[in-house]
mmCIF file of C-alpha atoms in Angstrom:
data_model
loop_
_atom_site.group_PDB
_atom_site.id
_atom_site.type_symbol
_atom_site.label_atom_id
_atom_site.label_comp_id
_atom_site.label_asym_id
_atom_site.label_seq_id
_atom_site.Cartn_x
_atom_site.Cartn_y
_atom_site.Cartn_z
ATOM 1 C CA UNK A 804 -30.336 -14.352 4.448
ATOM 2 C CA UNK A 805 -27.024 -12.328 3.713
ATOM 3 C CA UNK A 806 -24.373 -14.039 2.429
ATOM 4 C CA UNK A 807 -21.251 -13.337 4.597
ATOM 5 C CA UNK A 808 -18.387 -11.920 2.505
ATOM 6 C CA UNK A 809 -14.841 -13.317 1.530
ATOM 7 C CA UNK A 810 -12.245 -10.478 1.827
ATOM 8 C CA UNK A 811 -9.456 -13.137 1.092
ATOM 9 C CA UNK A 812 -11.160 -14.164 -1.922
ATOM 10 C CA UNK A 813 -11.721 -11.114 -3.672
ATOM 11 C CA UNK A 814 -8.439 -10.078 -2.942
ATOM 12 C CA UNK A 815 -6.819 -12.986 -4.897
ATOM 13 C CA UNK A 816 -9.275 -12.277 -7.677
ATOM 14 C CA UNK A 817 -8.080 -8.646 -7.602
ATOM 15 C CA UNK A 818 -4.502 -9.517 -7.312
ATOM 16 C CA UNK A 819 -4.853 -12.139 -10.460
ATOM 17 C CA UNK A 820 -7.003 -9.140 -12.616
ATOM 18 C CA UNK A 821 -4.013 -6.719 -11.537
ATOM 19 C CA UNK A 822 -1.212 -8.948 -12.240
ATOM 20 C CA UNK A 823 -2.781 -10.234 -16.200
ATOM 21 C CA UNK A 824 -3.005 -6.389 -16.583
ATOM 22 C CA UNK A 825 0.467 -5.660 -15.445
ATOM 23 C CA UNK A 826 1.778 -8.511 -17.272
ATOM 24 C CA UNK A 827 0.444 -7.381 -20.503
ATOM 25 C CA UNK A 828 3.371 -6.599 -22.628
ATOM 26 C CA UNK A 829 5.275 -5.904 -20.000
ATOM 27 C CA UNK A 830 8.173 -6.572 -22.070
ATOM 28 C CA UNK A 831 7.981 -4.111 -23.943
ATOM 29 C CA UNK A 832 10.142 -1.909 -24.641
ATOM 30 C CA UNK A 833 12.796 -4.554 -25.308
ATOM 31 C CA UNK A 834 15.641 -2.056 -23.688
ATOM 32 C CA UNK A 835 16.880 -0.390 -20.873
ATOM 33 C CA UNK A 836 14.188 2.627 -19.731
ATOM 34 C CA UNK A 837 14.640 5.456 -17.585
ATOM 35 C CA UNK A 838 16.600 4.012 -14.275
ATOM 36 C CA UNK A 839 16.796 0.828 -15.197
ATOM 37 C CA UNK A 840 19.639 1.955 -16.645
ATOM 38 C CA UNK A 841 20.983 2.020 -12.813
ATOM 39 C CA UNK A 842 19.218 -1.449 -11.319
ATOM 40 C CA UNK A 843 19.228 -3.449 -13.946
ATOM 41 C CA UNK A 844 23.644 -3.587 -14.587
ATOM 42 C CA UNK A 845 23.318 -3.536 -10.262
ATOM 43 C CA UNK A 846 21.605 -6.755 -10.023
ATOM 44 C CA UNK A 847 23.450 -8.457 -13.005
ATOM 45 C CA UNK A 848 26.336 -7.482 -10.298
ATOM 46 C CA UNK A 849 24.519 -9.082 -7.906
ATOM 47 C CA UNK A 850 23.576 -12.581 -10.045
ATOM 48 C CA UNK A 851 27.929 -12.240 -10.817
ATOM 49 C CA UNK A 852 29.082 -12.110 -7.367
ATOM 50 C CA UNK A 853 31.091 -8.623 -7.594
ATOM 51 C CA UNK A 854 31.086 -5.391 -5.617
ATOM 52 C CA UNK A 855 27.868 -4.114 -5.376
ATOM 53 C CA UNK A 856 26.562 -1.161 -7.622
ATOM 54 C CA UNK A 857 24.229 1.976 -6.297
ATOM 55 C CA UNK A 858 24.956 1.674 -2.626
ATOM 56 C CA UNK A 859 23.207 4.680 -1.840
ATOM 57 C CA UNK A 860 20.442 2.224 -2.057
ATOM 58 C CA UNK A 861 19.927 -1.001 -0.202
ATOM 59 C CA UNK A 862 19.678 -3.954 -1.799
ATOM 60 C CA UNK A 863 16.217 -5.949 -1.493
ATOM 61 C CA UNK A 864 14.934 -4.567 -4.523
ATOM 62 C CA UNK A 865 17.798 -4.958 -6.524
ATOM 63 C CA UNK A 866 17.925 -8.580 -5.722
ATOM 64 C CA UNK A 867 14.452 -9.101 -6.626
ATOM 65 C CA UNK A 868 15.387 -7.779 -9.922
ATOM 66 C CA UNK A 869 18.757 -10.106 -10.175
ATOM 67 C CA UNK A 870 15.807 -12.972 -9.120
ATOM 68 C CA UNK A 871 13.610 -12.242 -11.983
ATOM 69 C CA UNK A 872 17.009 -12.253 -14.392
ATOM 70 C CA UNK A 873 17.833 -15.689 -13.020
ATOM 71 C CA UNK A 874 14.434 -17.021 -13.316
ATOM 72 C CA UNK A 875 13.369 -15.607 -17.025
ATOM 73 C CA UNK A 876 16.476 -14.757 -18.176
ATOM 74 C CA UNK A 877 18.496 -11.702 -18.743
ATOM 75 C CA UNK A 878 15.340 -9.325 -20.872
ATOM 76 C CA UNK A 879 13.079 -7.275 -20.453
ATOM 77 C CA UNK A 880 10.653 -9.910 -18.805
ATOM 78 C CA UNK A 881 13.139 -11.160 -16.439
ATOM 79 C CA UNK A 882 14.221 -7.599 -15.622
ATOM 80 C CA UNK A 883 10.348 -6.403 -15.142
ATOM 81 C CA UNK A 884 8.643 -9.789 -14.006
ATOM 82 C CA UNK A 885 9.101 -9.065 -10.192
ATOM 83 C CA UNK A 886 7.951 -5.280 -10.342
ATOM 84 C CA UNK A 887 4.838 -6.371 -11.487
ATOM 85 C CA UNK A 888 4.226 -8.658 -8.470
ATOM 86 C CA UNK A 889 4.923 -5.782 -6.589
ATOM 87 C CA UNK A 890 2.316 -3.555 -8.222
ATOM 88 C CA UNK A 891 -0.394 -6.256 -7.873
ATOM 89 C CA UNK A 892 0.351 -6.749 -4.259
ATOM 90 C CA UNK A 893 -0.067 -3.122 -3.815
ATOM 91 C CA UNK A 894 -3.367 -2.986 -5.211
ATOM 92 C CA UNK A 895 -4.614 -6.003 -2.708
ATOM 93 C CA UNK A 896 -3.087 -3.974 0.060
ATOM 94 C CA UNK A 897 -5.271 -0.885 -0.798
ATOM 95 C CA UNK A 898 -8.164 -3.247 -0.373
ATOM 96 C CA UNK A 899 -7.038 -5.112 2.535
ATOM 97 C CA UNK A 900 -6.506 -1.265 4.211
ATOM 98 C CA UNK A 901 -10.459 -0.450 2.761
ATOM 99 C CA UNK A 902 -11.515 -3.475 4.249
ATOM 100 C CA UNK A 903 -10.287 -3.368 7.579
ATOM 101 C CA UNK A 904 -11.367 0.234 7.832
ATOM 102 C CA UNK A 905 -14.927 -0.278 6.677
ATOM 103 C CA UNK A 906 -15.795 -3.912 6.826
ATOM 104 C CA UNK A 907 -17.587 -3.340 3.513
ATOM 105 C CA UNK A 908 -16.250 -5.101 0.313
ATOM 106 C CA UNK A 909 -17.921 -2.364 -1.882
ATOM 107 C CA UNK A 910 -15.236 0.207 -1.070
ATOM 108 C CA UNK A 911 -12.520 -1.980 -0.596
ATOM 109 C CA UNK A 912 -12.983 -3.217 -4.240
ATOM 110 C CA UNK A 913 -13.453 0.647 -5.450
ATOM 111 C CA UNK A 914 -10.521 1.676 -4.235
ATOM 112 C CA UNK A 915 -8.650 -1.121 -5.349
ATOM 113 C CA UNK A 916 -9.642 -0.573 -8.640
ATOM 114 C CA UNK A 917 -8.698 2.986 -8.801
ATOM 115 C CA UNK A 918 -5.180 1.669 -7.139
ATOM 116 C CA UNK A 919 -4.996 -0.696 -10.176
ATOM 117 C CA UNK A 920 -5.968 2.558 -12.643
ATOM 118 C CA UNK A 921 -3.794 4.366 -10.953
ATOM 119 C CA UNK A 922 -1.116 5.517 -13.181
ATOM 120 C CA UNK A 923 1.924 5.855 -10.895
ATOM 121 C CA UNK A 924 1.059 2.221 -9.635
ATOM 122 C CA UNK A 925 0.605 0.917 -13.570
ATOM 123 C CA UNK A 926 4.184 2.266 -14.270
ATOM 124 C CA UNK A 927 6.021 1.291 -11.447
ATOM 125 C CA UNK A 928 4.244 -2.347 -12.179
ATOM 126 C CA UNK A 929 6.041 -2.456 -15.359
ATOM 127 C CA UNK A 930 9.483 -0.868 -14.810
ATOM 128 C CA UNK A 931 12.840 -2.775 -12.976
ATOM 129 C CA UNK A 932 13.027 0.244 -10.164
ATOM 130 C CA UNK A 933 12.823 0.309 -6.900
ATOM 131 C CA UNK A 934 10.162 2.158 -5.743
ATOM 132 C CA UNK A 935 7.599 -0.145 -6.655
ATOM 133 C CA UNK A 936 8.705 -2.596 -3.924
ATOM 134 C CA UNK A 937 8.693 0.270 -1.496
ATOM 135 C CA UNK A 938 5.248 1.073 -1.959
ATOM 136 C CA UNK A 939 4.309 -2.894 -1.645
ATOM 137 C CA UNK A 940 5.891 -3.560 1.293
ATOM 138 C CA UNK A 941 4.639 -0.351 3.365
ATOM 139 C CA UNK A 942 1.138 -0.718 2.099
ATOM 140 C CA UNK A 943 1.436 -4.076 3.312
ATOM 141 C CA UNK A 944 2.746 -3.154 6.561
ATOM 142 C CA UNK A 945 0.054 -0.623 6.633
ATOM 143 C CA UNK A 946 -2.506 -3.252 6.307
ATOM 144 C CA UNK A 947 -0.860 -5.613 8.862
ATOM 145 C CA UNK A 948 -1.156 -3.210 11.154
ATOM 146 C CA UNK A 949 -4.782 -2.170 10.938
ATOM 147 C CA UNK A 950 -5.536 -5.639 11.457
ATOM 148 C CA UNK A 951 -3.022 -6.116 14.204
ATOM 149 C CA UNK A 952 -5.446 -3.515 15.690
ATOM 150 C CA UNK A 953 -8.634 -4.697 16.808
ATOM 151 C CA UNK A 954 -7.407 -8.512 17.107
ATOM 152 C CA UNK A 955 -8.256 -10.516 20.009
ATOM 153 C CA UNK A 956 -5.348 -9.914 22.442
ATOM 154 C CA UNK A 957 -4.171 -13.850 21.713
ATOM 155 C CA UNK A 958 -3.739 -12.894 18.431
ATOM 156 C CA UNK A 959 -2.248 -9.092 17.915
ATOM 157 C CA UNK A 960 1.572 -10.318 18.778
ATOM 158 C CA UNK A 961 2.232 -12.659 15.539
ATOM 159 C CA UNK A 962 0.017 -9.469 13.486
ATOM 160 C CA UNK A 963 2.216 -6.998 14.828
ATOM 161 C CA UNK A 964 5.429 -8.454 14.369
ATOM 162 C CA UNK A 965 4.202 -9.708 10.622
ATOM 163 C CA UNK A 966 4.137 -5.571 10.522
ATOM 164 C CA UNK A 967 6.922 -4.376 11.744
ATOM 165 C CA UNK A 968 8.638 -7.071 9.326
ATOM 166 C CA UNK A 969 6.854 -5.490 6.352
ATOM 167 C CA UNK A 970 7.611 -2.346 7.322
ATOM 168 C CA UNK A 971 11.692 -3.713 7.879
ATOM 169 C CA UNK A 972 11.252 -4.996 4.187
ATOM 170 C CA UNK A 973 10.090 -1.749 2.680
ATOM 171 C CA UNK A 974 13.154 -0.236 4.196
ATOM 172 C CA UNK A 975 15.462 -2.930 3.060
ATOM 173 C CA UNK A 976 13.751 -1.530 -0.894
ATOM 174 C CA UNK A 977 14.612 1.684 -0.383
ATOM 175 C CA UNK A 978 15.561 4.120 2.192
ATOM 176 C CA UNK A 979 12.623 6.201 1.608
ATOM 177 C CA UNK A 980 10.896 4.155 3.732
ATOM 178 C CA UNK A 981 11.958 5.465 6.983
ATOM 179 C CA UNK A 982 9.898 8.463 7.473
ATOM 180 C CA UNK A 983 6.526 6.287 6.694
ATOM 181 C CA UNK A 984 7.862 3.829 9.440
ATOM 182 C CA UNK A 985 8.396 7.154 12.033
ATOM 183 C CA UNK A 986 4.784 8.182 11.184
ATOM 184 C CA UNK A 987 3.286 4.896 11.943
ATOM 185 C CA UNK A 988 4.729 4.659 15.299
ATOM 186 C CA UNK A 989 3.167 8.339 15.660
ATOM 187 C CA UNK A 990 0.479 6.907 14.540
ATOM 188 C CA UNK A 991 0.100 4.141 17.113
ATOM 189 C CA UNK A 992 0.686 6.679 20.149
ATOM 190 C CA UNK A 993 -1.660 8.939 18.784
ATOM 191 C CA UNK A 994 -4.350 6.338 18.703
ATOM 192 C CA UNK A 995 -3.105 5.035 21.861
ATOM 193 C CA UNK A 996 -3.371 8.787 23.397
ATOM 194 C CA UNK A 997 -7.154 9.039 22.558
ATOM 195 C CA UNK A 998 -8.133 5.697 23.457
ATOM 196 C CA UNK A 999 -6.741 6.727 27.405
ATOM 197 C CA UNK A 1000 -8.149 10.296 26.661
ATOM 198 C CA UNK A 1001 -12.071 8.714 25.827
ATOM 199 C CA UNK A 1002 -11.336 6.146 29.109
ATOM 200 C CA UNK A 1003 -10.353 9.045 31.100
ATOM 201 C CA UNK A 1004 -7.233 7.513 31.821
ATOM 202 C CA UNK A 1005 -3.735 8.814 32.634
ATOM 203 C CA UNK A 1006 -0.973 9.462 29.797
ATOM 204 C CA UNK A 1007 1.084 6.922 31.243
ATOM 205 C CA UNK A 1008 -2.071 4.158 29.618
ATOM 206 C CA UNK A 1009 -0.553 4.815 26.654
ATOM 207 C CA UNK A 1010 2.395 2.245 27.327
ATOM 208 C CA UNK A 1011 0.133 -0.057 28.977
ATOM 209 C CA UNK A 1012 -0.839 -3.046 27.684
ATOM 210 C CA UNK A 1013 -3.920 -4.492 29.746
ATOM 211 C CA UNK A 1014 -7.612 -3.141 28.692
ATOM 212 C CA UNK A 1015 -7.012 -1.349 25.463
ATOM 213 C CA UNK A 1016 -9.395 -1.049 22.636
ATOM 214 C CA UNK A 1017 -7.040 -1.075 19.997
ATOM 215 C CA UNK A 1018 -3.613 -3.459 19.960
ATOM 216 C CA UNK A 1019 -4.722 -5.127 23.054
ATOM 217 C CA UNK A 1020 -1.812 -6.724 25.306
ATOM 218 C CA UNK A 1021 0.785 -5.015 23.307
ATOM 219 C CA UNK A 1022 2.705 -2.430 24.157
ATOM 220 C CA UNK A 1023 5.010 0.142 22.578
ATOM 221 C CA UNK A 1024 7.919 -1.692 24.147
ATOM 222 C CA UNK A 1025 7.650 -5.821 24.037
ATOM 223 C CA UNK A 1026 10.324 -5.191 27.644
ATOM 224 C CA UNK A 1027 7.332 -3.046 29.251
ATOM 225 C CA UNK A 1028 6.791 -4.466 32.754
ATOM 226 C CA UNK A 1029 2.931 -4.907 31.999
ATOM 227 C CA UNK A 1030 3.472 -6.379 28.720
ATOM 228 C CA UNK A 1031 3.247 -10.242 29.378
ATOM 229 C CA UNK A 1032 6.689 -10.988 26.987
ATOM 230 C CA UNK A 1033 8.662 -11.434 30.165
ATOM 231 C CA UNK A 1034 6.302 -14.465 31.230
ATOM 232 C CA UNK A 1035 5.212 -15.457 28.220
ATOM 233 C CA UNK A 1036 9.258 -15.674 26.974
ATOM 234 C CA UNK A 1037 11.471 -15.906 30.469
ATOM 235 C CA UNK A 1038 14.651 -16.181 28.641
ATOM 236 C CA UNK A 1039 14.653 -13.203 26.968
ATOM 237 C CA UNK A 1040 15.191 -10.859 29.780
ATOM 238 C CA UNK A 1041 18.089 -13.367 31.332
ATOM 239 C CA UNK A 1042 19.945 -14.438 28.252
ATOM 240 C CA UNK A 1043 20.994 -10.742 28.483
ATOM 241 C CA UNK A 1044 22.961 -11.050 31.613
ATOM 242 C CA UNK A 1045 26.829 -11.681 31.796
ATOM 243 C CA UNK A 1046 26.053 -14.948 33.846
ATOM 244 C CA UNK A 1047 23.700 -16.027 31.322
ATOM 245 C CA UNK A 1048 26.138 -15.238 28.195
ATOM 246 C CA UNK A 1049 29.076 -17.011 30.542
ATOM 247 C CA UNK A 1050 26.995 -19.961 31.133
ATOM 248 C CA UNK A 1051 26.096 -20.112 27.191
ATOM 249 C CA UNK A 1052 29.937 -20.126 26.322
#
């Protein structure tokens, strides 16, 4: 008798092997490296209540920096502690992703362990930048999303949205994110597209909602007439109206 496997659990066993590694004198050196330089005086601007610093960028990351200043103090650890969340949460997304594509812990747990070797991922664990919560979040969102995709149609809503949040998040680290969020909506249509192509169906399936494979009862539009949201939350279509706002006031 096979015993049946525990994705959760060996992702929190990878996740606890990545973060002791990334942890591992993480605070050293004891100074300022590379753009740190930039995030680091940005989120002491933050943790001080004046005018924000590096606006080209947004400011999630930066305030998970100014969080690991106010929880560990204003060093190297406290400057470096959040990143390497980040980085460890990254390497259990790559095995979530393996996961849901295979259903095999084997390669799941291979490629997380050449995430967590990975040396782009090992530095960007152990530096105050932002980048490393960019790739967390969208690998995240990534993962969400594959498992928003063959979930019973009951359950696909709360997995998408958990998605699109992540994939909000990794914006809100850095704007870089935008062109992974385009190509993941491409990515749903295109899967969408060959789904109606294999059921011989029209293009116009695509923005259905009712009998598809993948992402079942959700469409590309939550407003789409065939989508269920307008019976499943009435008020949403009629809180729009004038009468409804004038009724509110």
């Amino acid at each position: 008798m096979t015993s049946r496997p525990r994705p959760f659990l060996v992702a929190i066993l990878i996740g606890l092997v990545a973060e002791m590694l990334f942890l591992w004198g993480v605070a050293t050196p004891h100074m300022l490296v590379f753009d740190e330089i930039h995030y680091v005086p940005a989120a002491r601007a933050l943790l001080a209540l004046q005018s924000p610093m590096n606006t080209e960028h947004p400011m999630l990351a930066k305030e998970f920096i100014a969080a690991g200043i106010a929880l560990f103090g204003d060093d190297s650890l406290g400057w470096r502690f959040f990143s390497t969340i980040a980085g460890s949460a990254t390497v259990m997304g790559v095995f979530a992703i393996l996961w849901l594509l295979f259903r095999r812990i084997r390669p799941a747990v291979l490629g997380a362990a050449f995430a967590l070797l990975n040396f782009t991922i090992y530095v960007e664990a152990r530096i105050a930048m932002l980048d490393g919560f960019l790739a967390a979040f969208m690998v995240l969102a990534v993962a969400a999303m594959l498992w928003a995709m063959d979930a019973p149609p009951g359950r696909v809503w709360p997995r998408w949205i958990l998605a699109g949040a992540l994939f909000g998040l990794a914006v809100s680290a850095k704007w870089l994110a935008l062109p992974y969020l385009a190509f993941a909506g491409l990515a749903f249509l295109i899967v969408r597209w060959r789904d109606a192509r294999a059921a011989k169906r029209s293009l116009a399936a695509i923005f259905s909602a009712k009998d598809q494979p993948h992402w079942g009862g959700c469409p590309p539009s939550p407003h789409s007439p065939r989508s269920g949201w307008s019976r499943r939350w009435p008020i949403s279509r009629r809180s729009c109206r004038p009468s409804s706002i004038a009724t509110i006031r």
